[in-house]
CSV table of C-alpha atoms and ligand atoms in Angstrom, one decimal:
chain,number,residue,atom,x,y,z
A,1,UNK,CA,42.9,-4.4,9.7
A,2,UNK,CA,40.4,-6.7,11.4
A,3,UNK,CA,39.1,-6.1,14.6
A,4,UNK,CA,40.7,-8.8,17.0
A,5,UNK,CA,36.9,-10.9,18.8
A,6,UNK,CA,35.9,-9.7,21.7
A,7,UNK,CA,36.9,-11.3,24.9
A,8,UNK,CA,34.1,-12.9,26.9
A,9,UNK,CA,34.2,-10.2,30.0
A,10,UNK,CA,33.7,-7.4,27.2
A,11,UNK,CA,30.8,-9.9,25.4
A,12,UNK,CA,28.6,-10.3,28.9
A,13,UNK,CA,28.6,-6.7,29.0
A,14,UNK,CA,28.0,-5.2,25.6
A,15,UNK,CA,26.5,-8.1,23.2
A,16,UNK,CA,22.6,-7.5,22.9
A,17,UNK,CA,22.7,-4.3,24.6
A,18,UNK,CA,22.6,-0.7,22.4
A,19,UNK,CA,22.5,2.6,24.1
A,20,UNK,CA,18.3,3.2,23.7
A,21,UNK,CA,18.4,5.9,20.5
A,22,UNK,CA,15.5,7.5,21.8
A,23,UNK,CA,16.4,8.4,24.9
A,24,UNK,CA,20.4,7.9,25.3
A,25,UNK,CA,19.2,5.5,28.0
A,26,UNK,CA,22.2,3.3,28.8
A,27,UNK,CA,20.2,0.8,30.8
A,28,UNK,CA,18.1,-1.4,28.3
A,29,UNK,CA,14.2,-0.7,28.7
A,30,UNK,CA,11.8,-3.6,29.1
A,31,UNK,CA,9.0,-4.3,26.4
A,32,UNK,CA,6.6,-5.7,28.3
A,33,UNK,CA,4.4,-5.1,25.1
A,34,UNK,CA,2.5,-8.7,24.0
A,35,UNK,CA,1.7,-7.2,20.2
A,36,UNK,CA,3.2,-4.7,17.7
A,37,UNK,CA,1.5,-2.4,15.3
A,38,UNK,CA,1.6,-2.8,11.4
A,39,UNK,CA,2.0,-0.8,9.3
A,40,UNK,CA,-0.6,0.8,6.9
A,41,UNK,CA,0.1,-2.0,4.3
A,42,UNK,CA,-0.3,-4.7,6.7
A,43,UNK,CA,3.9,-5.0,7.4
A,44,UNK,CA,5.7,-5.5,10.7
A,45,UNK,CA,7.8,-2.5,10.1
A,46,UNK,CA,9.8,-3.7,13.3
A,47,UNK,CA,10.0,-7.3,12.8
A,48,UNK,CA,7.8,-7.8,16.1
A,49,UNK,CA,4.6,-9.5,15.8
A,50,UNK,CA,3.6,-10.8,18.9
A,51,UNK,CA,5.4,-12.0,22.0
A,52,UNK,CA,5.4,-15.5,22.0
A,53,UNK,CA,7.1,-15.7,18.7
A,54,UNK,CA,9.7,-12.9,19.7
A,55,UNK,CA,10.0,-10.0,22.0
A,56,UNK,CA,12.4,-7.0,22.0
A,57,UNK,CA,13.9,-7.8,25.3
A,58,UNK,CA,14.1,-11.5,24.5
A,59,UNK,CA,16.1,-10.7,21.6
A,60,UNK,CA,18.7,-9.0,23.4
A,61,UNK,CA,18.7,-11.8,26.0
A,62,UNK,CA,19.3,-14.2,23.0
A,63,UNK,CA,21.8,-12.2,20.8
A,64,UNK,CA,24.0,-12.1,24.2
A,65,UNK,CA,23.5,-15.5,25.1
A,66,UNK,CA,25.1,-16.7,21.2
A,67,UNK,CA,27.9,-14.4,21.0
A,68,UNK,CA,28.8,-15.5,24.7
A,69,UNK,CA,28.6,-19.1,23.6
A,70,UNK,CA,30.2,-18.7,20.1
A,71,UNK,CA,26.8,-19.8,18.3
A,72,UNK,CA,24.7,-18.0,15.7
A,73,UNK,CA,21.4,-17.9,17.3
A,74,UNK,CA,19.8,-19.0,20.6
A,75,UNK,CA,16.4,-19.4,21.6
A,76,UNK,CA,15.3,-18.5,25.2
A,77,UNK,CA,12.8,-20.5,27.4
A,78,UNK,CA,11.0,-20.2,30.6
A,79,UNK,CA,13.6,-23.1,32.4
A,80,UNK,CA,15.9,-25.3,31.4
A,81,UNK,CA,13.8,-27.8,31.5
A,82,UNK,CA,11.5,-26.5,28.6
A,83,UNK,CA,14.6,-26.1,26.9
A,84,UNK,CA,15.2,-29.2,27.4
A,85,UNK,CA,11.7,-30.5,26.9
A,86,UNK,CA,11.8,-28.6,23.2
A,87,UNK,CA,14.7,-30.8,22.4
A,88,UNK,CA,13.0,-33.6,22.5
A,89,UNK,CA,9.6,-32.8,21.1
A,90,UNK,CA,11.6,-31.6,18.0
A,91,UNK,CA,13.1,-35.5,17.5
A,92,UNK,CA,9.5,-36.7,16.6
A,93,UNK,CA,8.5,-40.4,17.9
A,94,UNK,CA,10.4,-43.5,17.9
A,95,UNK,CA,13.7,-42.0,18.6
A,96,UNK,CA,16.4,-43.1,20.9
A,97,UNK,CA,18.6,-40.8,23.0
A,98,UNK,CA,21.9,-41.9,24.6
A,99,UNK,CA,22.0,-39.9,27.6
A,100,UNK,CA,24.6,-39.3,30.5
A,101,UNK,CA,23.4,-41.6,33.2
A,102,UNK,CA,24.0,-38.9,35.7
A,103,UNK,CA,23.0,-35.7,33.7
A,104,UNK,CA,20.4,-33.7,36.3
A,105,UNK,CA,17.3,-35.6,37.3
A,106,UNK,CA,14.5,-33.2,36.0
A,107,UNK,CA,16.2,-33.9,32.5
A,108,UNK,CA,16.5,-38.0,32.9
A,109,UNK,CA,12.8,-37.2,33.9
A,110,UNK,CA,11.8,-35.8,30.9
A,111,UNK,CA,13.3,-38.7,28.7
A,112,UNK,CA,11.9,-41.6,31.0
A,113,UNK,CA,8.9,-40.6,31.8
A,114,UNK,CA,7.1,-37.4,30.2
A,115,UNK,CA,8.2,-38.3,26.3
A,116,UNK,CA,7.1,-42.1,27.2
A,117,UNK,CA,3.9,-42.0,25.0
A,118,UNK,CA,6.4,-40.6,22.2
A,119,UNK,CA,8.2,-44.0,22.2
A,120,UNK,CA,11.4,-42.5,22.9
A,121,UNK,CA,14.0,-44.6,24.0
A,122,UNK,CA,16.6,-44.0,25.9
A,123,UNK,CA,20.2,-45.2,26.8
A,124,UNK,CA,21.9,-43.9,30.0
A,125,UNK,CA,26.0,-44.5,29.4
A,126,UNK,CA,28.1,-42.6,31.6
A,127,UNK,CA,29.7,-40.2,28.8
A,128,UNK,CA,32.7,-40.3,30.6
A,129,UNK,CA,33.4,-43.5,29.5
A,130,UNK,CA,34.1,-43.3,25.5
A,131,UNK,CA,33.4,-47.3,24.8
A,132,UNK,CA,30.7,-47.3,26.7
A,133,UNK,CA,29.0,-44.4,24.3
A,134,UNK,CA,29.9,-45.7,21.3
A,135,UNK,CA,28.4,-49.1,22.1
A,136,UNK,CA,25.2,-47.7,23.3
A,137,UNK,CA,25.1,-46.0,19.5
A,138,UNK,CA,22.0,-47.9,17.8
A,139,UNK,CA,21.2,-47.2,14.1
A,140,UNK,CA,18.4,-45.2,15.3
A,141,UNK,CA,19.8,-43.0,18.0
A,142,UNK,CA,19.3,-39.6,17.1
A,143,UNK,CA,20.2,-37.4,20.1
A,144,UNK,CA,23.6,-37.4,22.3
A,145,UNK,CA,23.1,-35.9,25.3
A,146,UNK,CA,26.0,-34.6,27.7
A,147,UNK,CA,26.7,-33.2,31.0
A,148,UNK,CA,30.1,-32.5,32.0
A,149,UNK,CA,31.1,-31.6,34.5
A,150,UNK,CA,27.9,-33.5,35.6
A,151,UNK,CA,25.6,-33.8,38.6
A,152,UNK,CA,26.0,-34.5,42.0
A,153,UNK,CA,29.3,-36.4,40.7
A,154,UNK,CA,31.1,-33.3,38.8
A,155,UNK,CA,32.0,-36.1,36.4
A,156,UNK,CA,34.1,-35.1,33.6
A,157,UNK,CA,33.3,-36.1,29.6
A,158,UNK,CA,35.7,-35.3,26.2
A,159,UNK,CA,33.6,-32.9,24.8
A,160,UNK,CA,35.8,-33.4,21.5
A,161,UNK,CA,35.2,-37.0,21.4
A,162,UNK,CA,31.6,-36.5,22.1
A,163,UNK,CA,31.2,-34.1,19.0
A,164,UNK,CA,32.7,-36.9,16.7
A,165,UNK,CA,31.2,-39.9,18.4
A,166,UNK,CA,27.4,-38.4,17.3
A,167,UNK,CA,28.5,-36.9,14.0
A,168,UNK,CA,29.6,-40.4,13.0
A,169,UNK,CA,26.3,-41.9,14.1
A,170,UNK,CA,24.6,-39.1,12.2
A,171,UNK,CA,23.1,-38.2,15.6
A,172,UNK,CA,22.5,-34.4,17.2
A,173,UNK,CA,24.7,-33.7,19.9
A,174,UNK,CA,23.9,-31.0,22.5
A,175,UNK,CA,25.7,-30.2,26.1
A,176,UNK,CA,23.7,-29.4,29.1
A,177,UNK,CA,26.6,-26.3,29.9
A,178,UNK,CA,25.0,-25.3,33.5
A,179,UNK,CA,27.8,-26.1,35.6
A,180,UNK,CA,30.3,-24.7,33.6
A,181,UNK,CA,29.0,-21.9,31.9
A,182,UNK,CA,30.2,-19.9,28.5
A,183,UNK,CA,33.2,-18.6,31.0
A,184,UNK,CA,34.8,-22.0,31.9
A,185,UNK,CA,33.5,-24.0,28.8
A,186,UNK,CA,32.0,-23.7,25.1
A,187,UNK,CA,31.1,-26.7,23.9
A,188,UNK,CA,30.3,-25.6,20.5
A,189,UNK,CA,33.6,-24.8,20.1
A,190,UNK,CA,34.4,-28.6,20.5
A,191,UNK,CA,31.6,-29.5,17.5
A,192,UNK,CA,28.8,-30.1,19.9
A,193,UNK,CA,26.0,-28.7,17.9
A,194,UNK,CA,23.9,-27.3,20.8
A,195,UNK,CA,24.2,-25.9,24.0
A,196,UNK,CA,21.4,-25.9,26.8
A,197,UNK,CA,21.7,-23.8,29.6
A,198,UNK,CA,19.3,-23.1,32.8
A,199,UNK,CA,20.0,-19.7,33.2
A,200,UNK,CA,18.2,-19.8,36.5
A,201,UNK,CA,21.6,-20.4,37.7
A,202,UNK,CA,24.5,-19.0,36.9
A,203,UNK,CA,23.9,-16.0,33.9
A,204,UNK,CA,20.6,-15.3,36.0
A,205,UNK,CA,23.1,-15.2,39.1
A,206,UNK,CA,21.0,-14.4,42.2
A,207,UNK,CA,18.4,-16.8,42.7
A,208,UNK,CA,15.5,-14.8,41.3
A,209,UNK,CA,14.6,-15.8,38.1
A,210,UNK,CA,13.7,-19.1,36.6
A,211,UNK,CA,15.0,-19.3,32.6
A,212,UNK,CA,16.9,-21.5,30.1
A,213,UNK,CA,18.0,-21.1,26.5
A,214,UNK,CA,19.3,-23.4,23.3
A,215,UNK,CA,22.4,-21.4,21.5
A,216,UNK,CA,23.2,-23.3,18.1
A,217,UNK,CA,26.6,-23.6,16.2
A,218,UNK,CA,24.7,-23.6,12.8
A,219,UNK,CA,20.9,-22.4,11.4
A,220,UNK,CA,20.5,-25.5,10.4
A,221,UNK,CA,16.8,-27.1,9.4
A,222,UNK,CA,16.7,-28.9,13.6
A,223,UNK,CA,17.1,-25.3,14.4
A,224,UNK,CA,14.5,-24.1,12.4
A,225,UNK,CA,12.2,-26.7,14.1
A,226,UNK,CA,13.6,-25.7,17.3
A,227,UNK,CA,12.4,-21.9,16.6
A,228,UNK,CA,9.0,-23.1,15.7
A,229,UNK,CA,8.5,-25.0,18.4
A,230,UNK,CA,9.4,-22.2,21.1
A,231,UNK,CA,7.0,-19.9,19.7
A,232,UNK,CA,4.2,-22.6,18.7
A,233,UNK,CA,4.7,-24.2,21.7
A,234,UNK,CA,4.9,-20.5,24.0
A,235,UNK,CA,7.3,-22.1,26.8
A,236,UNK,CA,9.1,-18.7,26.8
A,237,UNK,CA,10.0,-16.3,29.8
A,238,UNK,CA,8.5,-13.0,30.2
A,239,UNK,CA,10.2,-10.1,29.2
A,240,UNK,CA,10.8,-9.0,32.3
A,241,UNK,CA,12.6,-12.3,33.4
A,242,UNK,CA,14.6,-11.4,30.2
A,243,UNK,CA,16.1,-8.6,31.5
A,244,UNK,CA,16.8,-10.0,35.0
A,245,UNK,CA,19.0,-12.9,33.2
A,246,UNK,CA,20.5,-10.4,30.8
A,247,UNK,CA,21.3,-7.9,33.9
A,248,UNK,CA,22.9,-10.9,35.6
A,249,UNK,CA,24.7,-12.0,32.1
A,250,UNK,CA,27.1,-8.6,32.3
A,251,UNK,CA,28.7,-10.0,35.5
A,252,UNK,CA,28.6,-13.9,34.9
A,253,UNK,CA,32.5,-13.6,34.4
A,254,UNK,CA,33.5,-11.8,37.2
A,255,UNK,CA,31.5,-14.3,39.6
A,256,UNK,CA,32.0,-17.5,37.9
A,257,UNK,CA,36.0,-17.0,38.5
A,258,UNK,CA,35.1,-15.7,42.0
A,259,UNK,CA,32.8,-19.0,42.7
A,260,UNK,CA,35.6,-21.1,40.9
A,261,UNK,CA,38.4,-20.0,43.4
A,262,UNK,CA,36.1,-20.1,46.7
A,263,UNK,CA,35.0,-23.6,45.1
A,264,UNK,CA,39.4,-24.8,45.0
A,265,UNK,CA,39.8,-23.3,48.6
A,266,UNK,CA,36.8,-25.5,50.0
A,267,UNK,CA,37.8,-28.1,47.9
A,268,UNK,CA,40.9,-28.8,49.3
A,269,UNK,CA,40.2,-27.8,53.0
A,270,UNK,CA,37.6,-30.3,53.0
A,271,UNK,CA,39.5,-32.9,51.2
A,272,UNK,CA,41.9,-32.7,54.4
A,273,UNK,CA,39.4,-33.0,56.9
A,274,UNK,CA,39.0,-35.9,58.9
A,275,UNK,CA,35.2,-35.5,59.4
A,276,UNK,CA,35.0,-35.9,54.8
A,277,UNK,CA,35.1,-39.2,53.1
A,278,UNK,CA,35.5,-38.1,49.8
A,279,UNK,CA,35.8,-34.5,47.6
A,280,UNK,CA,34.1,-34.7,44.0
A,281,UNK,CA,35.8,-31.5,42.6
A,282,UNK,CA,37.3,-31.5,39.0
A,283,UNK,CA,40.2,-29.2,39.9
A,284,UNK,CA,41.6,-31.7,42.2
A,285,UNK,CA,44.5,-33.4,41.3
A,286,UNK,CA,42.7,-36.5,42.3
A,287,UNK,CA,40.0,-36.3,40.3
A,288,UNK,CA,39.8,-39.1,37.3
A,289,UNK,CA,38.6,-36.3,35.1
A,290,UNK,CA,40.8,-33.5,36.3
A,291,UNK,CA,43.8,-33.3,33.1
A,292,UNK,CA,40.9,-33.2,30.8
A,293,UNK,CA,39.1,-30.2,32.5
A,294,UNK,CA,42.3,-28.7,32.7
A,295,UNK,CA,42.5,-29.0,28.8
A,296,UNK,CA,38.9,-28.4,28.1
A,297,UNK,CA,37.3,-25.6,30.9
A,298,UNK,CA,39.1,-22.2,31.9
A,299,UNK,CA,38.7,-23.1,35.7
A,300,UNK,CA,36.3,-25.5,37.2
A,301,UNK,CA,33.8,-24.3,38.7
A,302,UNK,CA,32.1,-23.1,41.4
A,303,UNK,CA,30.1,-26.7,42.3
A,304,UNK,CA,31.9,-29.2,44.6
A,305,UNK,CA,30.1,-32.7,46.1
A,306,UNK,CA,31.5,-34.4,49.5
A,307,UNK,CA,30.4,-37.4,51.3
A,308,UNK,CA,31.1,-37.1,55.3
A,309,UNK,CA,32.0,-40.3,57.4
A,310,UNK,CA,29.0,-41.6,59.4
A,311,UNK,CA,26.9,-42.4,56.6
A,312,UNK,CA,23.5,-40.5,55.6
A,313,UNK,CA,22.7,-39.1,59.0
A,314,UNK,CA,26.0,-37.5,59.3
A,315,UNK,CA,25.6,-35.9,55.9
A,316,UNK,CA,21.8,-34.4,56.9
A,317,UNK,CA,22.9,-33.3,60.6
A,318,UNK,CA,25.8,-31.3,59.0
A,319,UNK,CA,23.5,-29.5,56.5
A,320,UNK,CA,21.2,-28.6,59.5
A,321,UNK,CA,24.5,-27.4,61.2
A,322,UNK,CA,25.3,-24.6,58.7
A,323,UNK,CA,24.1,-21.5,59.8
A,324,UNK,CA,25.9,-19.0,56.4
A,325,UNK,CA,25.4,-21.8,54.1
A,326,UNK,CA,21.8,-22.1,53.0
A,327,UNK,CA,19.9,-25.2,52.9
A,328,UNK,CA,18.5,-25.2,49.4
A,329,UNK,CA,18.5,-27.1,46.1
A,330,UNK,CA,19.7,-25.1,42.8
A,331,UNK,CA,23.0,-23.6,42.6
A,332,UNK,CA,25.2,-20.5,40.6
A,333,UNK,CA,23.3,-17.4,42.8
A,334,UNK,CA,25.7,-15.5,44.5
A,335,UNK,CA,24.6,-17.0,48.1
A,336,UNK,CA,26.4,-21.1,49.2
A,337,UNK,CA,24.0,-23.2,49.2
A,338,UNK,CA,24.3,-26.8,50.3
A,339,UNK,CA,21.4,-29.9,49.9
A,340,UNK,CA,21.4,-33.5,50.8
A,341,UNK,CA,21.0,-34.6,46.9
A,342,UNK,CA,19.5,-38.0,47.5
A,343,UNK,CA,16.7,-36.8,49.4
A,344,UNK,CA,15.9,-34.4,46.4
A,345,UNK,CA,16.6,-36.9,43.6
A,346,UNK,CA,14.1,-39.9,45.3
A,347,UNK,CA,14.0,-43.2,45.3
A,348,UNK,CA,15.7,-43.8,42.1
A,349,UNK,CA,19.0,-42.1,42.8
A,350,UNK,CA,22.6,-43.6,42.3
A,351,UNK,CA,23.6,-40.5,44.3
A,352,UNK,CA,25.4,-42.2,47.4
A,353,UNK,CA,23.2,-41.7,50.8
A,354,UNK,CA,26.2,-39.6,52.6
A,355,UNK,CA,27.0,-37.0,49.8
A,356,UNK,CA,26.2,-33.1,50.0
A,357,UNK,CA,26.3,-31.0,47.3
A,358,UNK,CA,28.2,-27.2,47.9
A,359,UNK,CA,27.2,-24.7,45.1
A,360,UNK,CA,29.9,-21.9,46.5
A,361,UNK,CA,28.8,-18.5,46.4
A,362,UNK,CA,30.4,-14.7,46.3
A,363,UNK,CA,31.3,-14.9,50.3
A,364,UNK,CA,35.0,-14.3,52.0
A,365,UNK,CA,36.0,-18.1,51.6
A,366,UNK,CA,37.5,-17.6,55.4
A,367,UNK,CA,33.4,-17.5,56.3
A,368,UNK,CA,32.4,-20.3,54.5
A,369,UNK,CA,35.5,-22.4,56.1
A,370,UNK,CA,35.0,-21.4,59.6
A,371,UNK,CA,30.7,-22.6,58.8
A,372,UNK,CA,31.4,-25.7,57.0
A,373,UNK,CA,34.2,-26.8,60.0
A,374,UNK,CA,31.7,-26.0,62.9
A,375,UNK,CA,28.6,-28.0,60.6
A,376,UNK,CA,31.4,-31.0,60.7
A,377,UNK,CA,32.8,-30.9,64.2
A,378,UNK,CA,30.0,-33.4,65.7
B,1,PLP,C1,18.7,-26.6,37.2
B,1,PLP,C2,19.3,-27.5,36.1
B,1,PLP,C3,18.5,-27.8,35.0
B,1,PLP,C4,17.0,-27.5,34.9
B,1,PLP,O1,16.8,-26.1,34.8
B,1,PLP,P1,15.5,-25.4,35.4
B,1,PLP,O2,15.8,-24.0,35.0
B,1,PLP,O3,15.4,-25.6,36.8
B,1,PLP,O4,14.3,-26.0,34.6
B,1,PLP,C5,19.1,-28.6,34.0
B,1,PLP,N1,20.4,-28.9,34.1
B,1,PLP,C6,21.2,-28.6,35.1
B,1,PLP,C7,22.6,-29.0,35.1
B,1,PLP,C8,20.6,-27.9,36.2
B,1,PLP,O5,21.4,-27.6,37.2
C-alpha cells in the first residue's frame, strides 16, 4: 500500500529535519562551519565543500522549503530580493520580462533600474487582466513574472492561465508567493515553474530574520544556472539565519490560518466603518478577484489595504493613532503592523495617497478592533 502525502501542517514540521544520530538531539544543530574536511583521497565524504556553495543547515532549510511547495529543489538566499535578483541575472542580456505592474517595488526596482546596463526590458501589465498579458507577449519575452495576491492592491491573477500563457510564449514563469504562502497557495501546482518567496516574512514569522528562496517544479537546465549562480554569486544567508527561518517554518500553518481569520474579521469591520473609503481584501465578497481566490488559495490571507476618507492626511494621522498596531513596513511576523505605502514606495507610486496597508498579526482580533476604531475616530 502507498503511503497517502503528507499534509502541509505535518511537512512544516518534519521535512528537512532528522533526529541528530549523534546525539538523539531532537532540535536540529547549527553548522556554523564555512569548510569541510576531505577525505585522505581528496573526496568530500559528506558532500559539503564549502559554505557558499551549500551548508548543512541550509540544506535542511531548502529540503523543507520544496516539499512545503510541492517542488523538487529550492535554493535559499540572503532576501527576496537576491532571490529575485538571481532570476534575472540567470536570463542573460537583451531579454524582456512581462511583469505585474504592481508586484512589490524593491522587485519593479530590480527590473527598471539595477538590470538596466543588461538591456533588459520590461513590460508592466496588470496580470490580472488575461488580454492584457498576452498582448504584452513579444517574441523575445523570456520571463513572466506574477504576484497575486499582489501589493498594496491584494490584486488577484489566474495562476492557471498564467502557467499556459508563458509556456506558449516559451517564456519562464515564476510567482512571487509572499503573501500567500505554501499554506494558502502553490503555484507550482498550477504549472508555474518557479516560486520566489521572502521568507523574512511569513516562514521566518517574527520579524527577525531577513531571507528568501527559489523552489522549482523541475531540475531543469535554468535551474542548474540558478544553482550556480547562488553559490558563484554567494548571496546566501548564514547558517544561522537558516535555522531561525526553518524554526519559524514548523509553525507557518498554524499562524497563517490565524492571521487569515484576524485579517476577515478586520476586513469586514472596517469595510463597515464610516471613517474607511474602501477595503482591498480578497476574501470579500466585493472583491473583483475574490471567486478566483476562493478557487485558487485555502484562505486569503493575513494582508488587507484600506483607504480612509479625508484623503492622505487622514490616512498618516490614523497610523500615528495606533498605539497596538506598529508603525512599520514588512509584514507576516506575528506582531500587526500598519504603514502609509506611498510614502515608502516614492515618487513613482500608483499606490493611492489615502491607502494603509494592515499586515494582521497573532493578537485577540477584539484588541486590534478596539485600536484600529480609536486610530479612526478623529
Ligand atoms: C518583502 C517582499 C519582497 C522582498 O523581500 P526581502 O526579503 O525584503 O528582500 C518581495 N516580494 C514581496 C511580496 C515582499 O513582501
Amino acid at each position: 500500500m502507498a503511503t497517502p502525502p503528507l499534509h502541509p501542517d505535518t511537512l512544516a514540521v518534519h521535512a528537512g529535519r532528522e533526529v541528530d544520530a549523534e546525539t538523539g538531539a531532537i532540535a536540529l544543530p547549527v553548522h556554523p562551519s564555512t569548510t569541510f574536511e576531505r577525505a585522505a583521497d581528496g573526496s568530500f565524504p559528506h558532500g559539503h565543500i564549502y559554505t557558499r556553495y551549500a551548508n548543512p543547515t541550509r540544506s535542511h532549510l531548502e529540503t523543507c522549503l520544496a516539499a512545503l511547495e510541492g517542488g523538487v529543489e529550492a535554493a535559499a538566499f540572503g532576501s527576496g530580493t537576491a532571490a529575485a535578483m538571481t532570476v534575472f541575472q540567470a536570463l542573460g542580456p537583451d531579454a524582456h520580462v512581462v511583469a505585474s505592474a504592481d508586484a512589490y517595488h524593491g522587485i519593479l526596482r530590480l527590473l527598471r533600474e539595477v538590470m538596466a546596463p543588461w538591456r533588459l526590458a520590461v513590460s508592466l501589465v496588470d496580470t490580472s487582466d488575461l488580454e492584457a498579458v498576452r498582448a504584452a507577449i513579444r517574441p523575445e519575452t523570456r520571463l513572466l513574472w506574477a504576484e497575486t495576491p499582489s501589493n498594496p492592491l491584494l490584486k488577484i491573477s489566474d495562476l492557471d492561465a498564467l502557467a499556459d500563457i508563458a509556456r506558449n510564449a516559451g517564456a519562464i514563469s515564476v510567482c512571487d508567493n509572499t503573501f500567500a504562502t505554501p499554506v494558502l497557495q502553490r503555484p507550482l501546482d498550477h504549472g508555474f515553474d518557479l516560486v520566489m518567496q521572502s521568507t523574512t516574512k511569513y516562514l521566518g514569522g517574527h520579524s527577525d530574520v531577513l531571507g528568501g528562496a527559489l523552489v522549482a517544479r523541475q531540475a531543469d537546465e535554468f535551474w542548474a544556472q540558478l544553482r550556480f549562480l547562488q553559490g558563484a554569486g554567494g548571496a546566501v544567508p548564514s547558517p544561522f539565519d537558516c535555522w531561525l527561518i526553518l524554526r519559524g517554518a514548523a509553525t507557518l500553518p498554524l499562524r497563517v490560518r490565524a492571521q487569515s481569520a484576524n485579517a476577515a474579521r478586520l476586513a469586514e469591520h472596517l469595510d463597515a466603518h464610516p471613517a474607511v473609503e474602501q477595503v482591498y481584501y480578497p476574501g470579500l465578497e466585493t472583491h473583483p478577484g475574490h471567486a478566483l481566490a476562493a478557487r485558487q488559495m485555502n484562505g486569503f490571507g493575513g494582508v488587507l489595504s484600506f483607504t480612509v476618507t479625508g484623503g492622505e492626511a487622514a490616512a498618516v494621522k490614523t497610523a500615528a493613532r495606533v498605539r497596538l498596531v506598529r508603525r512599520a513596513t514588512s509584514l507576516g511576523g506575528v506582531e500587526s503592523l500598519i504603514e502609509h505605502r506611498a510614502s515608502i514606495e516614492g515618487p513613482e507610486t500608483q499606490t493611492p495617497r489615502n491607502l494603509l496597508r494592515l499586515s494582521v498579526g497573532v493578537e485577540h482580533v477584539e484588541d486590534l478592533i478596539a485600536d484600529l476604531n480609536e486610530a479612526l475616530s478623529m
